[in-house]
Amino acid sequence: MKTINRILLLLLCSWMSLQAQIITPIIKANFGVDADLRCNYFNGLVQSGNDDWFKLPGSTGTGQFIIDTAGAAELLTGYISNPDSRKLPFYKSMRFPNYAVVNNRLLIDAYFVRDYHGNDSTMFAAGSNKNGMSPASWNCPVSQPIPDKNEILDVMMHVRRAGPNLWDSMWLMGGISIENTTGNRYFDFEMYQTNIYYNRPTRQFYNYGPDAGHTRWQFDAAGNMTKPGDIILTAEYGSSSLTLVEARIWVDVADLSITPAGFNWTGSFDGSGNGVQYGYAGITPKTSGAFYTGLQSAANTWAGPFSVVMGDNSVPTTYIAKQYMEFSVNLSKLGLDDARIFGGDDCVMPFRRVMVKTRASTSFTSELKDFVAPFDFFLAPRATVETMLPMICDSGNVSTIYISNPIPTSIYQWSTINGNIVGATNGISIDVNTPGTYIINQYLQASCSLYASDTITIGSLGNCFVLNNNLLNFNSRYLNRSVALNWKVAANEFVKYFLVERSFDGKNFEMMHQLKPITGKEGEQEYLYTDRLANQTATTVYYRIKLIQKTGNTIQSKLLYHLVTNDESGPVVFPNPVKQTMHLQLPSPVTARASIKLLNEHGRLVLGTNQQIMNGNNRISIALPENTQPGFYILVTQVGDKTMTEKVLIIK
């Protein structure tokens, strides 16, 4: 009777698997799942509107390409000049910021990975390496030949929602190219909760999960998931089409007696052997209907802007028929949409690392062959704060603190323990006018919990009083790697001497020079001092003046700083990102008129001005128009016949 039940269960799972799959070209969440890498193409034909991995040069349409293609031309040029570079892997991330809404779809993350070729230790040694084993037990060789039917060339992965909101279905799109195009090919996309990584010199895996090398899903008595675990999507492509896609999750075998709230068990369970506590269990949705799609390229198809590197080190521009395979999975329908499961936070991450593997046969526990080492996923840049003025006076100075790695889709909230923020406390930069500790909290979206925090302390220079307006001004000018300082006093007869101090970090100052007052002069007097930086390698230099009175009192000036640049370098915007006012450091070998233009991403003029500049390093401040929208812009500066450009990020 038990045998009959098992047969019926297997027949039921096979029938459900057939019902769950779509093996014809289709568009899901506005992304083409058609074994074609081109946006605005579908099933080999021009069709404006659908997104995809890449954009064919010269093509048009409203569909967007997902993978960042910057540096593609340089990569291909390097393949020609240095053929050994073809053996090296590289990673490219999503072209858009994490959680950007594009074409009314929420884009979570995406990656393109090229695998090692030639002397490859990112493969499994011949033997008993299998799914279900702990990564600690996997054995990798120094190098060995690998069957071409198992040789991974490129891997792509993308996660998006079918709309802009939490309740829209979450889709995982995957693509893989393998050397051989005949017979059956078997591969797995395995997704981990931990930051697992592969160390190539030692040929071992580290940071794997606590439950027999993985992380198990946990349930309460009612079948609700209480903690997420590892996931594996396994696929099989035959000589004509996709023949199998299966989803499994890592669980304790005892939990198979629980009826899950979000999905059904299929009956399959495989760990490292018989009688084990942990393993991968197969799952299917609670509701009927297709939730897998997949197919392989029926004809030669464009391989994208990075071309493709074959096992023989050739670099064709197309995948041959059946070489590229593509699939998609509706994670929401499958019951693995963590944002819905765990409290409605749209930024809860279903997994942190992804590893792609090939297998020897259709059996889930067959011998593993090639792999792409685990790569990050769902990891947006964590906010890091910086400032050009780490030390300020107790009053009278303003320092701008800014995020050095902002993403436009994140929400940033500032606070302070003991300082003072001038103006708004949100955005990617703030102005502060007192020393203290300042904190940034980053949220990936408005509905998300805290993602990252960073702290910075602005130090105190003390009471930098101006003695009855005796120190009238303090200015500087950069020229030929020298800084000319100048200042005035209103009552020279009260000055005992000046100390000129310099720092390369804005915190630790050294005395450069002691300057005595000009004798016999009363009233207003101007002073000059030049500091030469010919042998300095620092990128920023800071100055302050200490005025020592005849009474013994010490009066400290405000802080000035310069970016240390070569005379032939282009314009530098600081700080960048820009908020309300753009500060520009512009070197010039002559006195001339400079044309300064700010263009938006479409090349339209947002701001234009002409400025008189002097020989040396000029500092120019330009107020942005009130209606300037946040985003990336190009600053175009022309001095004589020399045109220079700089990328600028403008924020609110």
XYZ file of C-alpha atoms in Angstrom, residues 315-591:
277
model
C 35.123 35.201 -28.602
C 32.004 34.899 -30.792
C 29.322 37.566 -30.699
C 26.415 35.108 -30.676
C 25.253 32.079 -28.766
C 24.583 29.193 -31.095
C 21.185 27.498 -31.061
C 20.338 25.868 -27.688
C 23.413 27.316 -25.985
C 21.544 29.945 -23.994
C 18.739 28.910 -21.616
C 16.357 31.181 -19.762
C 13.697 30.669 -17.094
C 11.503 32.574 -14.641
C 9.848 31.626 -11.356
C 6.987 33.359 -9.554
C 8.358 33.382 -5.994
C 5.139 34.861 -4.600
C 2.983 32.102 -6.018
C 5.493 29.535 -4.844
C 5.150 30.856 -1.274
C 8.725 32.187 -0.980
C 8.081 35.927 -1.048
C 9.632 36.870 2.289
C 8.295 40.426 2.195
C 4.750 39.045 2.372
C 5.575 36.293 4.826
C 7.511 38.216 7.444
C 5.558 41.299 8.398
C 4.885 43.120 5.142
C 8.327 44.740 4.899
C 9.037 45.012 1.182
C 12.778 45.056 1.835
C 13.035 41.730 3.651
C 15.575 39.791 1.601
C 14.680 36.264 0.414
C 18.411 35.411 0.241
C 21.868 37.031 0.344
C 24.148 34.989 -1.907
C 23.616 32.998 -5.100
C 25.635 30.072 -6.447
C 25.051 28.418 -9.831
C 26.092 24.776 -10.415
C 25.849 22.130 -13.120
C 25.137 18.424 -12.479
C 25.956 15.173 -14.244
C 22.372 13.892 -14.605
C 18.699 14.482 -13.865
C 19.021 13.084 -10.342
C 19.060 15.860 -7.750
C 21.870 14.009 -5.960
C 23.981 13.348 -9.048
C 27.611 14.441 -9.175
C 28.214 18.202 -9.278
C 30.471 19.573 -12.015
C 31.091 23.298 -12.648
C 30.040 26.280 -10.515
C 29.964 30.054 -10.416
C 31.215 31.113 -6.994
C 28.621 32.678 -4.651
C 27.893 36.312 -5.494
C 26.016 39.003 -3.572
C 22.319 39.605 -4.154
C 19.782 41.919 -2.504
C 22.671 43.934 -1.030
C 22.252 47.634 -1.786
C 25.202 49.922 -0.904
C 25.207 50.611 2.832
C 25.390 54.325 3.595
C 28.871 55.676 4.354
C 29.252 59.303 5.445
C 32.100 61.722 4.784
C 32.856 65.416 5.148
C 35.428 67.843 3.830
C 35.519 69.691 7.195
C 35.955 67.165 10.035
C 36.819 69.973 12.491
C 34.951 73.279 12.893
C 34.780 76.195 15.305
C 32.337 76.001 18.172
C 30.374 78.705 16.349
C 30.618 80.548 13.078
C 31.551 77.588 10.802
C 29.352 75.283 8.691
C 30.396 71.769 7.643
C 28.560 69.723 5.020
C 28.241 66.023 5.816
C 27.280 63.815 2.883
C 26.784 60.190 1.886
C 29.642 59.080 -0.342
C 27.716 56.188 -1.952
C 24.070 57.328 -2.225
C 21.374 55.528 -4.175
C 18.430 57.662 -5.323
C 15.824 55.118 -4.240
C 16.882 55.019 -0.577
C 15.506 57.272 2.149
C 18.117 58.860 4.428
C 17.282 60.307 7.846
C 19.819 62.279 9.903
C 19.988 62.864 13.652
C 22.537 64.101 16.162
C 23.443 63.317 19.751
C 24.989 66.625 20.736
C 25.356 68.760 17.602
C 23.066 70.951 15.518
C 21.705 70.344 12.023
C 20.935 73.427 9.940
C 17.752 72.945 7.910
C 16.266 69.636 6.749
C 17.234 66.350 8.415
C 16.541 64.127 5.412
C 18.369 63.676 2.110
C 21.893 62.606 1.255
C 23.650 65.591 2.831
C 23.185 68.011 5.719
C 24.807 71.211 6.953
C 25.902 71.381 10.596
C 27.177 74.402 12.501
C 28.448 72.927 15.762
C 30.806 70.068 16.649
C 29.102 66.828 17.635
C 28.175 63.296 16.598
C 25.865 62.880 13.604
C 24.024 59.716 12.585
C 22.571 58.613 9.241
C 19.836 55.944 9.030
C 19.155 54.391 5.631
C 15.817 52.876 4.562
C 15.584 51.160 1.185
C 11.961 52.318 0.854
C 9.470 54.246 2.960
C 7.749 51.050 4.111
C 10.988 49.261 4.999
C 12.690 48.757 8.316
C 16.162 50.161 9.021
C 18.721 48.875 6.511
C 21.999 50.552 7.498
C 23.459 53.236 9.782
C 26.693 55.183 9.928
C 28.091 57.766 12.338
C 30.542 60.632 11.999
C 31.967 62.989 14.605
C 32.740 66.599 13.760
C 35.531 67.760 16.061
C 35.954 71.139 17.763
C 38.529 73.790 16.910
C 37.484 75.726 19.999
C 36.274 79.306 20.136
C 37.473 80.826 16.866
C 36.561 84.407 17.762
C 37.482 87.301 15.535
C 39.025 89.887 17.899
C 36.691 92.881 17.589
C 36.709 92.226 13.834
C 40.500 92.591 13.901
C 40.919 89.646 11.489
C 39.020 91.051 8.514
C 39.276 88.094 6.146
C 41.201 84.923 5.467
C 41.411 83.612 1.888
C 43.556 81.287 -0.166
C 44.409 80.505 -3.769
C 45.837 77.333 -5.289
C 48.439 77.647 -8.098
C 51.092 75.260 -9.455
C 50.795 72.938 -6.433
C 51.221 75.882 -4.083
C 48.660 77.566 -1.843
C 48.837 81.340 -1.375
C 47.240 82.447 1.917
C 46.269 86.042 2.595
C 44.516 87.795 5.453
C 44.044 91.274 6.854
C 43.932 92.789 10.316
C 42.198 96.007 11.247
C 44.517 96.905 14.128
C 48.059 95.792 13.365
C 49.406 97.376 16.567
C 47.729 94.655 18.711
C 49.398 91.719 16.883
C 52.332 89.899 18.535
C 52.731 87.230 15.802
C 50.830 84.764 13.585
C 51.055 80.973 13.381
C 50.283 79.371 9.998
C 49.063 75.790 10.511
C 48.451 73.010 7.966
C 46.678 69.624 8.008
C 46.057 66.854 5.505
C 43.087 65.326 7.337
C 41.379 68.395 8.826
C 42.100 67.157 12.369
C 45.829 66.989 13.029
C 47.562 70.338 12.364
C 51.237 71.221 12.266
C 52.801 74.682 12.447
C 54.232 75.668 9.081
C 55.484 79.139 9.845
C 55.615 81.832 12.506
C 55.107 85.257 10.995
C 55.979 88.454 12.873
C 53.837 91.575 12.338
C 55.073 94.394 10.172
C 56.566 96.888 12.602
C 55.763 100.557 12.656
C 52.369 100.009 11.068
C 49.072 100.769 12.779
C 45.567 100.159 11.590
C 44.745 97.900 8.618
C 47.493 95.637 7.288
C 47.584 92.716 4.826
C 49.665 89.546 5.247
C 50.685 86.839 2.772
C 52.168 83.362 3.048
C 52.747 80.713 0.343
C 52.933 76.980 1.092
C 54.536 74.778 -1.584
C 53.146 71.238 -1.993
C 55.463 69.892 -4.701
C 56.285 66.606 -2.935
C 52.996 66.023 -1.137
C 50.750 63.113 -2.162
C 47.665 64.091 -0.148
C 44.457 64.887 -2.027
C 43.207 67.605 0.360
C 45.018 70.265 2.374
C 43.609 72.414 5.202
C 44.847 75.719 6.671
C 44.131 77.935 9.649
C 45.747 81.028 11.142
C 46.325 81.671 14.835
C 46.604 85.332 15.782
C 48.600 85.777 19.013
C 47.832 89.105 20.685
C 50.250 91.135 22.712
C 47.984 90.419 25.659
C 48.735 86.682 25.268
C 45.273 85.828 23.908
C 45.123 83.374 20.981
C 42.535 83.953 18.262
C 41.961 81.147 15.727
C 40.688 81.721 12.201
C 38.118 79.729 10.285
C 39.287 76.640 8.371
C 40.083 76.758 4.635
C 40.796 73.772 2.419
C 41.854 72.973 -1.141
C 41.762 69.854 -3.285
C 45.312 69.077 -4.376
C 45.194 68.563 -8.146
C 47.599 68.511 -11.051
C 47.653 71.681 -13.126
C 46.242 69.823 -16.158
C 43.422 68.144 -14.241
C 39.812 68.955 -14.961
C 37.183 70.621 -12.825
C 36.320 69.122 -9.443
C 32.889 69.528 -7.841
C 32.894 69.343 -4.055
C 31.194 67.994 -2.219
C 29.568 65.774 -4.790
C 26.537 65.163 -4.420
C 25.453 68.800 -4.708
C 22.739 70.430 -2.638
C 21.403 73.890 -3.629
C 24.852 75.356 -4.414
C 27.533 73.798 -6.635
C 31.118 74.494 -5.553
C 33.617 74.086 -8.364
C 37.406 73.985 -8.216
C 38.673 74.850 -11.690
C 42.374 74.888 -12.608
C 43.532 77.172 -15.435
C 47.011 77.907 -16.836
C 45.871 81.378 -17.977
C 43.540 84.198 -17.078
